[in-house]
Short mmCIF file of C-alpha atoms in Angstrom, two decimals:
data_model
loop_
_atom_site.label_atom_id
_atom_site.label_comp_id
_atom_site.label_asym_id
_atom_site.label_seq_id
_atom_site.Cartn_x
_atom_site.Cartn_y
_atom_site.Cartn_z
CA MET A 1 -8.14 42.43 14.70
CA LYS A 2 -6.60 43.98 11.81
CA ASN A 3 -3.15 43.37 13.74
CA LEU A 4 -4.02 40.16 14.65
CA PHE A 5 -4.43 39.52 10.93
CA LYS A 6 -0.93 40.76 10.32
CA LYS A 7 1.06 39.15 12.73
CA TRP A 8 -0.51 35.84 11.76
CA ASN A 9 0.42 36.38 8.32
CA SER A 10 3.89 37.81 9.04
CA ILE A 11 4.48 33.84 10.31
CA SER A 12 6.13 31.57 8.10
CA LEU A 13 3.06 29.29 6.00
CA VAL A 14 5.04 26.35 7.08
CA LEU A 15 5.23 26.90 10.92
CA ARG A 16 1.87 27.58 10.52
CA ILE A 17 0.61 24.39 8.75
CA ILE A 18 3.19 22.55 11.71
CA CYS A 19 0.77 23.99 14.40
CA GLY A 20 -2.05 22.76 12.54
CA LEU A 21 -1.00 19.67 11.79
CA ILE A 22 -0.35 19.02 15.89
CA ILE A 23 -3.59 20.50 17.05
CA GLY A 24 -5.38 18.06 14.49
CA ILE A 25 -3.05 15.45 15.97
CA ILE A 26 -4.02 16.34 19.56
CA LEU A 27 -7.59 16.88 18.70
CA GLY A 28 -8.29 13.90 16.38
CA LEU A 29 -6.74 11.65 19.69
CA VAL A 30 -8.46 13.31 22.52
CA ILE A 31 -12.30 14.36 20.87
CA PRO A 32 -12.38 12.10 17.88
CA LYS A 33 -16.28 12.42 18.19
CA VAL A 34 -16.47 15.93 17.13
CA THR A 35 -16.21 15.53 13.50
CA VAL A 36 -17.32 18.94 12.56
CA ILE A 37 -13.59 19.87 13.10
CA ALA A 38 -12.80 18.01 10.03
CA LEU A 39 -15.50 20.36 7.99
CA LEU A 40 -12.37 22.76 8.16
CA GLY A 41 -10.11 20.44 5.85
CA ASP A 42 -13.32 19.84 3.47
CA LEU A 43 -13.91 24.01 3.04
CA PHE A 44 -10.09 23.73 2.39
CA VAL A 45 -9.72 21.64 -0.05
CA GLY A 46 -12.86 22.19 -1.53
CA ALA A 47 -12.10 26.00 -1.96
CA LEU A 48 -8.32 24.93 -3.74
CA LYS A 49 -10.09 22.51 -5.76
CA ALA A 50 -13.03 25.53 -7.16
CA ILE A 51 -10.53 27.93 -7.94
CA ALA A 52 -7.73 25.82 -9.42
CA PRO A 53 -9.34 25.52 -12.66
CA LEU A 54 -10.05 28.88 -13.01
CA LEU A 55 -6.68 30.15 -12.20
CA VAL A 56 -5.22 27.34 -14.94
CA PHE A 57 -7.28 28.33 -17.36
CA PHE A 58 -6.82 31.99 -17.09
CA LEU A 59 -3.11 31.97 -16.41
CA VAL A 60 -2.21 29.60 -19.07
CA MET A 61 -4.63 31.77 -21.29
CA SER A 62 -2.73 35.18 -20.89
CA SER A 63 0.32 33.43 -20.57
CA LEU A 64 0.33 31.98 -24.11
CA ALA A 65 -1.45 35.38 -25.50
CA HIS A 66 1.46 37.37 -24.15
CA MET A 67 4.01 35.23 -25.97
CA GLY A 68 6.42 36.97 -28.51
CA GLU A 69 7.19 35.47 -31.59
CA GLY A 70 10.39 34.07 -31.25
CA GLN A 71 10.12 34.08 -27.31
CA LYS A 72 12.23 31.36 -25.43
CA THR A 73 10.68 28.81 -23.98
CA ASN A 74 11.64 25.50 -22.07
CA MET A 75 8.78 23.79 -22.02
CA GLY A 76 9.87 20.85 -24.16
CA PHE A 77 13.23 20.22 -22.28
CA ILE A 78 10.49 20.26 -18.93
CA VAL A 79 8.37 18.14 -20.48
CA MET A 80 11.65 15.52 -20.96
CA LEU A 81 12.17 15.99 -17.26
CA TYR A 82 8.86 14.93 -16.53
CA MET A 83 8.61 11.79 -18.28
CA LEU A 84 12.31 10.91 -17.29
CA GLY A 85 11.17 11.04 -14.11
CA ASN A 86 8.43 9.01 -14.31
CA VAL A 87 10.15 6.38 -15.72
CA MET A 88 13.25 6.50 -13.33
CA SER A 89 10.50 6.30 -10.83
CA ALA A 90 9.08 2.72 -12.05
CA LEU A 91 12.78 1.41 -12.28
CA VAL A 92 13.33 2.40 -8.71
CA SER A 93 10.28 0.61 -7.31
CA VAL A 94 11.62 -2.14 -9.50
CA VAL A 95 14.52 -2.28 -7.86
CA ALA A 96 13.17 -1.99 -4.45
CA CYS A 97 10.63 -4.85 -5.43
CA LYS A 98 13.49 -7.36 -6.40
CA LEU A 99 15.34 -6.69 -3.16
CA PHE A 100 12.08 -6.30 -0.50
CA PRO A 101 9.23 -8.61 -2.10
CA VAL A 102 6.18 -8.14 -0.98
CA THR A 103 3.08 -10.66 -0.60
CA LEU A 104 -0.32 -9.02 -0.08
CA THR A 105 -3.08 -10.14 2.08
CA LEU A 106 -5.61 -10.26 -0.27
CA ALA A 107 -9.45 -9.59 0.46
CA GLU A 108 -12.74 -8.37 -0.96
CA ALA A 109 -11.77 -5.32 -2.62
CA ALA A 110 -12.57 -1.83 -2.00
CA GLY A 111 -12.98 -0.63 -5.09
CA GLU A 112 -14.85 -3.25 -7.05
CA ASP A 113 -17.55 -0.66 -8.15
CA MET A 114 -15.18 1.14 -10.19
CA ALA A 115 -14.54 0.30 -14.01
CA PRO A 116 -10.77 0.16 -14.53
CA PRO A 117 -8.96 1.01 -17.68
CA SER A 118 -8.93 -2.20 -19.71
CA GLY A 119 -5.15 -1.39 -21.74
CA VAL A 120 -3.43 1.31 -22.81
CA GLY A 121 -5.61 1.52 -25.68
CA GLU A 122 -8.12 3.04 -23.49
CA VAL A 123 -6.23 4.90 -21.40
CA LEU A 124 -5.11 6.67 -24.35
CA LYS A 125 -9.09 7.10 -25.76
CA ASN A 126 -9.57 8.74 -22.87
CA LEU A 127 -6.88 11.22 -22.76
CA LEU A 128 -8.11 12.30 -26.49
CA MET A 129 -11.53 12.53 -24.91
CA ASN A 130 -10.70 14.80 -22.30
CA VAL A 131 -8.65 16.90 -25.01
CA VAL A 132 -11.59 17.61 -26.93
CA SER A 133 -14.28 17.94 -23.95
CA ASN A 134 -16.51 20.82 -23.73
CA PRO A 135 -14.37 23.53 -22.26
CA VAL A 136 -16.96 25.17 -19.99
CA GLY A 137 -17.34 21.34 -18.95
CA SER A 138 -13.83 21.13 -18.28
CA ILE A 139 -14.15 23.78 -16.08
CA VAL A 140 -16.41 22.52 -14.15
CA ASN A 141 -15.63 19.24 -13.63
CA ALA A 142 -12.15 20.01 -13.06
CA ASN A 143 -10.99 18.34 -16.43
CA TYR A 144 -7.21 19.48 -16.55
CA ILE A 145 -6.09 17.75 -19.88
CA GLY A 146 -9.06 19.77 -21.27
CA ILE A 147 -8.58 22.85 -19.53
CA LEU A 148 -5.06 23.11 -20.76
CA ALA A 149 -5.86 22.10 -23.83
CA TRP A 150 -8.55 24.49 -24.55
CA ALA A 151 -6.44 27.48 -22.70
CA CYS A 152 -3.61 26.52 -25.20
CA ILE A 153 -6.17 27.19 -28.07
CA PHE A 154 -7.29 30.39 -27.13
CA GLY A 155 -4.19 31.40 -25.86
CA ILE A 156 -2.48 31.55 -29.20
CA ALA A 157 -5.50 32.51 -30.94
CA LEU A 158 -5.60 35.94 -28.83
CA LYS A 159 -1.76 36.44 -29.75
CA ALA A 160 -3.07 39.13 -32.20
CA ALA A 161 -5.98 40.64 -29.90
CA SER A 162 -5.82 44.40 -29.05
CA ASN A 163 -3.62 45.33 -26.03
CA SER A 164 -6.70 46.07 -24.17
CA THR A 165 -8.02 42.41 -24.50
CA LYS A 166 -4.11 41.03 -22.67
CA LYS A 167 -4.22 43.46 -20.05
CA MET A 168 -8.33 42.47 -18.96
CA LEU A 169 -6.57 38.82 -18.87
CA ASP A 170 -3.75 39.77 -17.00
CA ASP A 171 -6.27 41.34 -14.86
CA PHE A 172 -8.65 38.50 -14.49
CA SER A 173 -5.19 36.09 -13.68
CA ALA A 174 -3.81 38.85 -11.16
CA ALA A 175 -7.81 38.80 -9.17
CA ILE A 176 -7.96 35.29 -9.42
CA SER A 177 -4.26 34.66 -8.04
CA THR A 178 -5.14 37.14 -4.83
CA GLY A 179 -7.41 34.75 -4.62
CA VAL A 180 -6.09 32.01 -4.26
CA LYS A 181 -3.10 33.84 -1.86
CA TRP A 182 -5.96 34.02 0.74
CA VAL A 183 -7.15 30.24 0.55
CA ILE A 184 -4.14 29.63 1.09
CA SER A 185 -3.76 31.95 4.25
CA PHE A 186 -6.20 29.63 5.60
CA ALA A 187 -4.30 26.53 4.91
CA PRO A 188 -3.36 25.66 8.55
CA PHE A 189 -6.87 25.40 9.68
CA GLY A 190 -7.89 23.19 6.62
CA ILE A 191 -4.81 21.17 7.41
CA MET A 192 -5.84 20.74 10.84
CA GLY A 193 -9.35 19.55 9.76
CA LEU A 194 -7.61 17.12 7.45
CA ILE A 195 -5.21 15.23 10.13
CA PHE A 196 -8.17 15.81 12.43
CA ASN A 197 -10.14 13.56 9.96
CA VAL A 198 -7.52 10.49 9.45
CA ILE A 199 -6.80 10.32 12.88
CA SER A 200 -10.08 10.39 14.13
CA THR A 201 -11.49 7.46 11.44
CA SER A 202 -8.70 5.35 10.52
CA GLY A 203 -5.63 5.51 12.93
CA LEU A 204 -2.74 3.56 12.43
CA SER A 205 -4.22 0.01 13.27
CA ALA A 206 -5.49 -0.92 10.17
CA LEU A 207 -2.36 -0.37 8.50
CA LEU A 208 -0.37 -2.61 9.99
CA SER A 209 -1.04 -5.62 8.58
CA TYR A 210 0.58 -3.42 5.57
CA GLY A 211 3.85 -2.26 6.75
CA ARG A 212 6.26 -3.91 4.55
CA LEU A 213 4.41 -2.57 1.48
CA ILE A 214 3.82 0.88 3.17
CA LEU A 215 7.56 0.98 3.61
CA VAL A 216 8.45 -0.40 -0.18
CA LEU A 217 5.92 2.47 -1.26
CA VAL A 218 7.26 5.31 0.61
CA GLY A 219 11.08 4.04 0.73
CA SER A 220 10.88 3.95 -3.10
CA MET A 221 9.22 7.67 -2.85
CA ALA A 222 11.82 8.99 -0.58
CA PHE A 223 15.11 7.44 -2.62
CA VAL A 224 13.63 9.51 -5.82
CA ALA A 225 13.01 12.45 -3.82
CA LEU A 226 16.31 12.53 -2.06
CA VAL A 227 18.46 10.84 -4.15
CA MET A 228 17.59 10.61 -7.59
CA ASN A 229 15.61 13.49 -8.00
CA PRO A 230 18.73 15.71 -6.84
CA ILE A 231 21.04 13.70 -9.40
CA ILE A 232 19.24 15.47 -12.26
CA VAL A 233 18.67 18.63 -11.35
CA PHE A 234 22.44 18.94 -10.70
CA LEU A 235 22.92 17.58 -14.22
CA CYS A 236 21.19 20.45 -15.09
CA ILE A 237 22.37 23.48 -12.58
CA ARG A 238 26.03 21.71 -11.87
CA LYS A 239 25.66 22.91 -8.11
CA ASN A 240 24.60 21.45 -5.04
CA PRO A 241 20.84 20.95 -5.88
CA TYR A 242 19.71 20.01 -2.39
CA PRO A 243 18.78 23.68 -1.17
CA LEU A 244 16.16 23.87 -4.21
CA VAL A 245 15.07 19.86 -3.63
CA PHE A 246 14.55 20.77 0.29
CA LYS A 247 13.10 23.94 -0.53
CA CYS A 248 10.50 22.45 -3.04
CA LEU A 249 9.39 19.81 -0.49
CA SER A 250 9.20 21.72 2.48
CA LYS A 251 6.83 24.05 0.79
CA SER A 252 4.93 21.89 -1.76
CA PHE A 253 5.14 18.47 -0.62
CA ILE A 254 3.24 19.48 3.18
CA THR A 255 0.56 20.98 1.70
CA ALA A 256 -0.39 18.21 -1.06
CA PHE A 257 0.53 15.14 1.29
CA PHE A 258 -2.51 16.55 3.44
CA THR A 259 -4.92 17.27 0.34
CA ARG A 260 -3.82 14.44 -1.32
CA SER A 261 -4.51 16.36 -5.04
CA SER A 262 -1.86 17.38 -7.22
CA ALA A 263 -4.31 19.83 -8.82
CA ALA A 264 -5.30 21.20 -5.74
CA ASN A 265 -2.02 22.05 -5.25
CA ILE A 266 -1.45 24.22 -8.41
CA PRO A 267 -1.93 26.90 -6.79
CA VAL A 268 0.73 26.77 -3.98
CA ASN A 269 3.60 25.66 -6.46
CA MET A 270 2.61 29.09 -8.68
CA GLU A 271 3.38 30.76 -5.52
CA LEU A 272 6.38 28.95 -4.53
CA CYS A 273 7.32 29.08 -8.42
CA GLU A 274 7.00 33.10 -7.96
CA GLU A 275 9.01 33.05 -4.57
CA LEU A 276 12.04 31.50 -6.81
CA GLY A 277 11.82 33.86 -8.91
CA LEU A 278 11.08 32.15 -12.04
CA ASP A 279 9.31 33.50 -15.23
CA GLU A 280 5.47 33.42 -14.75
CA GLU A 281 5.60 33.11 -18.67
CA GLN A 282 6.80 29.40 -18.30
CA TYR A 283 5.89 28.15 -14.86
CA SER A 284 2.13 29.02 -15.68
CA ILE A 285 2.07 26.55 -18.07
CA SER A 286 4.41 24.06 -16.79
CA ILE A 287 2.98 23.70 -13.22
CA PRO A 288 -0.72 23.00 -14.42
CA LEU A 289 1.02 20.61 -17.13
CA GLY A 290 2.86 18.49 -14.43
CA ALA A 291 0.18 18.03 -12.08
CA THR A 292 -1.42 16.13 -15.23
CA ILE A 293 1.69 14.04 -16.80
CA ASN A 294 4.64 14.74 -14.04
CA MET A 295 3.43 11.29 -11.58
CA ALA A 296 6.54 9.90 -10.43
CA GLY A 297 4.77 8.52 -7.38
CA ALA A 298 1.84 7.01 -9.18
CA ALA A 299 4.34 5.10 -11.52
CA ILE A 300 5.84 3.96 -8.42
CA THR A 301 2.67 2.78 -7.04
CA ILE A 302 1.80 1.08 -10.27
CA SER A 303 4.89 -0.53 -10.41
CA VAL A 304 5.09 -1.93 -6.57
CA MET A 305 1.20 -2.84 -6.38
CA ALA A 306 1.43 -4.96 -9.89
CA LEU A 307 4.89 -6.69 -8.69
CA SER A 308 4.04 -7.25 -5.17
CA ALA A 309 0.46 -8.92 -6.94
CA ALA A 310 2.64 -10.96 -9.34
CA HIS A 311 5.27 -12.30 -6.43
CA THR A 312 1.78 -13.11 -4.03
CA MET A 313 0.46 -15.34 -7.28
CA GLY A 314 3.83 -17.33 -7.59
CA ILE A 315 4.65 -15.19 -10.77
CA SER A 316 8.35 -14.49 -11.70
CA VAL A 317 8.68 -11.45 -13.61
CA ASP A 318 12.37 -11.55 -15.68
CA PHE A 319 14.17 -8.40 -16.43
CA GLY A 320 12.60 -7.61 -19.67
CA THR A 321 9.64 -7.79 -18.30
CA ALA A 322 10.14 -5.27 -15.37
CA LEU A 323 11.74 -2.90 -17.51
CA ILE A 324 7.98 -3.13 -20.13
CA LEU A 325 6.53 -2.50 -16.85
CA CYS A 326 8.71 0.46 -16.18
CA VAL A 327 7.43 2.09 -19.51
CA LEU A 328 3.95 1.33 -19.02
CA SER A 329 3.82 2.41 -15.49
CA ALA A 330 5.28 6.04 -16.76
CA LEU A 331 3.16 6.07 -19.79
CA SER A 332 -0.17 5.23 -18.04
CA ALA A 333 0.88 7.12 -14.77
CA ALA A 334 1.06 10.48 -17.24
CA GLY A 335 -2.62 9.72 -17.52
CA ALA A 336 -3.52 9.28 -14.24
CA SER A 337 -5.92 11.67 -12.79
CA GLY A 338 -4.86 14.63 -10.51
CA VAL A 339 -7.25 13.88 -7.71
CA ALA A 340 -6.76 11.41 -4.73
CA GLY A 341 -6.31 7.75 -5.69
CA GLY A 342 -5.82 8.44 -9.32
CA SER A 343 -3.17 5.91 -9.78
CA LEU A 344 -4.92 2.74 -8.35
CA LEU A 345 -7.49 1.93 -11.03
CA LEU A 346 -4.45 1.68 -13.42
CA ILE A 347 -2.95 -0.96 -11.39
CA PRO A 348 -5.15 -3.52 -13.21
CA MET A 349 -3.48 -2.33 -16.38
CA ALA A 350 0.05 -2.95 -15.43
CA CYS A 351 -1.35 -6.57 -13.56
CA SER A 352 -2.67 -7.74 -16.81
CA LEU A 353 1.02 -7.53 -18.10
CA PHE A 354 1.74 -10.47 -16.28
CA GLY A 355 -1.58 -12.28 -16.60
CA ILE A 356 -3.06 -11.68 -13.22
CA PRO A 357 -6.84 -12.04 -13.28
CA SER A 358 -9.31 -8.37 -12.97
CA GLU A 359 -10.76 -10.07 -9.94
CA VAL A 360 -7.51 -10.50 -8.07
CA ALA A 361 -6.31 -6.81 -9.18
CA MET A 362 -9.41 -5.44 -8.12
CA GLN A 363 -8.32 -6.96 -4.90
CA VAL A 364 -4.83 -5.34 -5.15
CA VAL A 365 -6.93 -1.98 -6.08
CA GLY A 366 -8.48 -2.76 -2.63
CA VAL A 367 -5.61 -2.97 -0.77
CA GLY A 368 -4.59 0.64 -1.90
CA PHE A 369 -7.32 2.09 -0.71
CA ILE A 370 -6.67 0.71 2.71
CA ILE A 371 -3.20 2.01 2.64
CA GLY A 372 -4.44 5.05 0.88
CA VAL A 373 -4.10 7.14 4.10
CA ILE A 374 0.26 7.22 4.02
CA GLN A 375 0.65 6.01 0.53
CA ASP A 376 -1.50 8.93 -1.49
CA SER A 377 -0.25 10.88 0.40
CA CYS A 378 3.26 10.46 -0.04
CA GLU A 379 2.52 9.91 -3.74
CA THR A 380 1.05 13.63 -4.11
CA GLY A 381 3.48 14.86 -2.33
CA LEU A 382 6.13 14.04 -4.26
CA ASN A 383 4.36 14.42 -7.77
CA SER A 384 3.35 18.07 -6.77
CA SER A 385 7.30 19.34 -5.42
CA THR A 386 8.53 17.64 -8.44
CA ASP A 387 6.45 19.83 -10.59
CA VAL A 388 8.58 23.30 -9.03
CA LEU A 389 11.30 21.21 -8.84
CA PHE A 390 11.85 20.40 -12.62
CA THR A 391 10.30 23.59 -13.61
CA ALA A 392 13.37 25.49 -11.81
CA ALA A 393 16.09 23.49 -12.58
CA ALA A 394 14.87 23.55 -16.53
CA GLU A 395 14.86 27.47 -15.99
CA PHE A 396 18.10 27.65 -14.03
CA ARG A 397 20.15 25.02 -16.48
CA ASP A 398 19.11 27.35 -19.14
CA ARG A 399 20.37 30.66 -17.49
CA ARG A 400 23.60 29.23 -16.90
CA LEU A 401 23.93 27.88 -20.63
CA HIS A 402 22.49 31.81 -21.85
CA PRO A 403 23.37 33.93 -19.68
CA GLU A 404 23.07 37.09 -22.44
CA TYR A 405 19.54 36.07 -22.88
CA TYR A 406 18.15 36.48 -19.19
CA ALA A 407 20.45 39.99 -18.44
CA LYS A 408 18.80 41.53 -21.45
CA LEU A 409 15.71 40.28 -19.95
CA ALA A 410 15.95 41.39 -16.78
CA GLU A 411 17.04 44.95 -18.20
CA SER A 412 13.64 44.74 -19.87
CA LYS A 413 11.72 44.27 -17.22
CA SER A 414 13.21 46.78 -15.10
CA ALA A 415 12.79 49.15 -17.70
CA GLU A 416 9.00 48.49 -18.02
CA GLU A 417 8.58 48.73 -14.08
CA ALA A 418 10.12 52.37 -14.19
#
């Protein structure tokens, strides 16, 4: 049994996930009534969501506690890349909607019982209230904005702590990271359960009437992932960006696609950053932050759905208003929750820019829930994989500009290990 487990882990995680994906599709088509299979997906996502808040809290706190005075950091540049990605993604979706306008078939809203934010002011208020939320409650409720805020406060406060205290933080972080790796090793079974649930319950028939909308959404996301992001990365690293882009997509996009949660995919991204040889003190902060504010896919969803609603209502959108929509989508997307469907409730706020009634806007939200099987999966995959992509691009750029600093850093780490 032990040898079998070792052999299983020696196979590439991506290959194991693909096997789980294929088996899940087959089971969903052949035995859709055996719903117990879907439990595997619920258990996998539940385990990731349960451990991710603890991982973020201890990693960020430990990283800041160990960060020395005057130590080099790329966080400002990484945040700039996150926000640039949001704005450019919204702009891509605006152009796509102009080239391929979509008319929606509106029905009863699936999310009528959910209260969307009434404006940017409410989004900002909710954001600030999450920052000052009770730290224990933030961990229990997976409020990542609050977790990041309190981890930063405690981490900075612990910079003056003794070495033994900092060592204890390291031990906690290492133990949680090991637990995360154990959970991730079961990803193929979780993916099998998740795809089985999608195939056996939703099928593909419900998506056919919204084919054009799905194509515009997914096409915009594909353009961002395969054209726009590589251009941004190239400007940072000044060499072929596609090996890095495809590695992030293959390792991060796949799991995020099925879990449909940027927060649940944080452990996967942490492992990928380690595999890329990035500085843990940087990515232990940038990856959780990215799961909160790096929402390129959400910016696309908000823009496309709002413009489709405007086109359906016969409202003409000029270029200036479209640019305002880009900024609004980018900012509101940064406040979108890191869970499945988090961007949909921000659609009414974007629709209000065109004077679309809330009743119609909520019907558009209902359409979003109908196509969520594909839309939200692709959106989350783009969001999460870009967290690693931009973190890596920022560090590789800094290594290119400051090779002496990183050479000394490598020497000091080698001395510590010896």
